[in-house]
């Protein structure tokens, strides 16, 4: 029997490997970083602890069980012998099928009874181990035959081996192995899908570069967090050029994720493993998008539905009525694309037989309508128009345009035009949007219902806001709308009220876009922020929140912003509304330098399962801005570069300029002067007009980068001028950003000006600026160090570094040796955080020493003798001694050892001279 089993073909699961664990870098991937390294460490600890029988890894196909097991095996030392067996669908049908190769080494007399088999296996493993401990790795343990499962359990329970098993689910591993787990002898670890952070880290490790947020989330969403899907999908997108590499980072190009090639084959293979009834349900849901639970129960076997739900392949919402859909929308898209037309039509007939016409849109939304069209059905204009509206709300303009085109030309043109223009605007196709509006009959416009006329006016105003053509005046367009609404009779109350709500939002958004924040506050002053029960009210409140923050009332803005975020959970919002609300709140956190809160907000938002279309462009660079201020420049620059390239490819909010400016600042802080200069040059190129606040932040980072590149005097003048301009227009928060940067670079007079402005702004950052200003005004190094510590604790190491430099300068001017030493150590610690040798040299040169004295000091602190320094710098020993005298005097030190405490020695100091 066993001789016959041994002849099974390769790949059948009948082979086994017996080998010592790889160690000391001999493993192929041992030193390569990977996700879930802590989990691997936990597995190794369990295998080597000597307690229990071992560990079982449980997870869906492609969850990474085998990968985790192999990485753990690589961590074991030479004192371990690893024996590997693998179950399969073929071996599961044969007695001892998975163990057949091992049993081939036994005498035939050992195979007559299970007890004899156990005794023979025990002796065989003992002989081969040569005194080493044995780890038995059983892959696909759910496919073990009953006798193999019993042998594995007996070997483990008898402490002959330590078990490392991997299976899809515990109920199928066999009663004997299950018994070890129930008796707490076998530790169980469940491997769920990758969350977003794990997905991003895996992509970074595997492909050697940061992925943009959009690219990483697209791959995460498409793979459902399944490791196998993720790698298949990523390889395919890179091969097709959908995901593009530039400057060492990856970003998503103009097209969507392509569901072809390897990933399609993987999905089809999983589909083929489903039973007939389960496959019917799965394919129907993939094509329909979503189906009411009660409707699906009329045409499907509940047991098939339960089985799919247990495997998390489908999900049931808690809506009224409950809706059933495929859990992973990308899997649904692939499955829908491979269903033959005839079968698709048959599944459609089964559904429509129990579905009312009025339920057509609810059953799957726009996806279900698209399926009906694919099957050649006639869709009513009402259903198609509703589907177009739903598609626009879900950021699917291509589907919206398709539905509009399917409507008979005899239908009213304006509702179709509204959805068509909305779709074109969402993809920045303003020219097509203009053409659609111009095609409407001029005479018909004046006779339109109020809601349609209002929608058209708002769309025209939006296009005019985005246009750089002369003569466009969106404010005049909105005034025309306001005049008509004022003239509407009182009996049309609800329609007029809704139109006025939309007008107020448009006026507020236009004023914010143009930087007229006093007008925003005036427009929204009468709104009830306690009543945020509709999309227009929520978005209007978020614009007011931005205006409050820019005007200096940061504390009130923060309270309102959190109230708005909480209210979004109770209102059904379009993707665009969610993007605007979230983007403004993130901008508020960054503007007020609340970097730790911003980081928590980003982490929470990134981790949600919503599509990227509900996040927006600010999220591409948000974490990079935070990393920059905290001094994590390597992470900052890679994140910002990835975000910049992504925004250059897809930039609906005109944020590419801001991303470029922040990149330039990060590069300048890191000492990459050429990169920073090139990026600053890119800012001079014309681009899509950005919102006023985005433009101000772009200018702030641009000037900050120039200051780091040595253009200090010019930058101080420009920063001060920008602060004065913003103060004059009551944009106090941006003014404080500009002036705080100028003050950190400037003199005591600048500190007095900063004190005056910071008193007019509320919030944590204003208090920090006030403390800095007081320290500068009083030339108090202790006060300045306090400001530095507060800034560092809030995640603003850039501010902290500059405040510490001020403290060093003040202590030095006062001749206070103790205070100087404390300030110098604080400064050096912060300079080291930025990781660039130039930071320490720059601070010494600008705050205390001349460039020549700094050069001598660095060499002396490194232990170089005066004579050697003289030779390296091509000067006399007497000159070196003179410079050292000045250094000791200015830094208030008395020896080389004290000098070494003050000055860190850059690794590349040998380049000096």
mmCIF file of C-alpha atoms in Angstrom, residues 2 25 28 34 103 203 300 414 418 463 497 536 543 618 753 801 851:
data_model
loop_
_atom_site.group_PDB
_atom_site.id
_atom_site.type_symbol
_atom_site.label_atom_id
_atom_site.label_comp_id
_atom_site.label_asym_id
_atom_site.label_seq_id
_atom_site.Cartn_x
_atom_site.Cartn_y
_atom_site.Cartn_z
ATOM 1 C CA UNK A 2 2.714 2.456 0.977
ATOM 2 C CA UNK A 25 21.501 34.218 7.773
ATOM 3 C CA UNK A 28 16.649 32.873 2.100
ATOM 4 C CA UNK A 34 8.465 41.501 6.945
ATOM 5 C CA UNK A 103 6.556 5.329 6.412
ATOM 6 C CA UNK A 203 4.149 46.386 0.172
ATOM 7 C CA UNK A 300 -31.376 30.464 -2.488
ATOM 8 C CA UNK A 414 -32.194 69.096 -17.235
ATOM 9 C CA UNK A 418 -27.236 67.822 -13.877
ATOM 10 C CA UNK A 463 -17.157 75.688 -12.969
ATOM 11 C CA UNK A 497 -35.645 76.467 2.300
ATOM 12 C CA UNK A 536 -25.576 70.744 3.270
ATOM 13 C CA UNK A 543 -16.523 75.504 6.204
ATOM 14 C CA UNK A 618 -4.817 65.924 2.176
ATOM 15 C CA UNK A 753 5.797 91.153 17.482
ATOM 16 C CA UNK A 801 15.099 72.742 17.773
ATOM 17 C CA UNK A 851 32.284 78.856 10.289
#
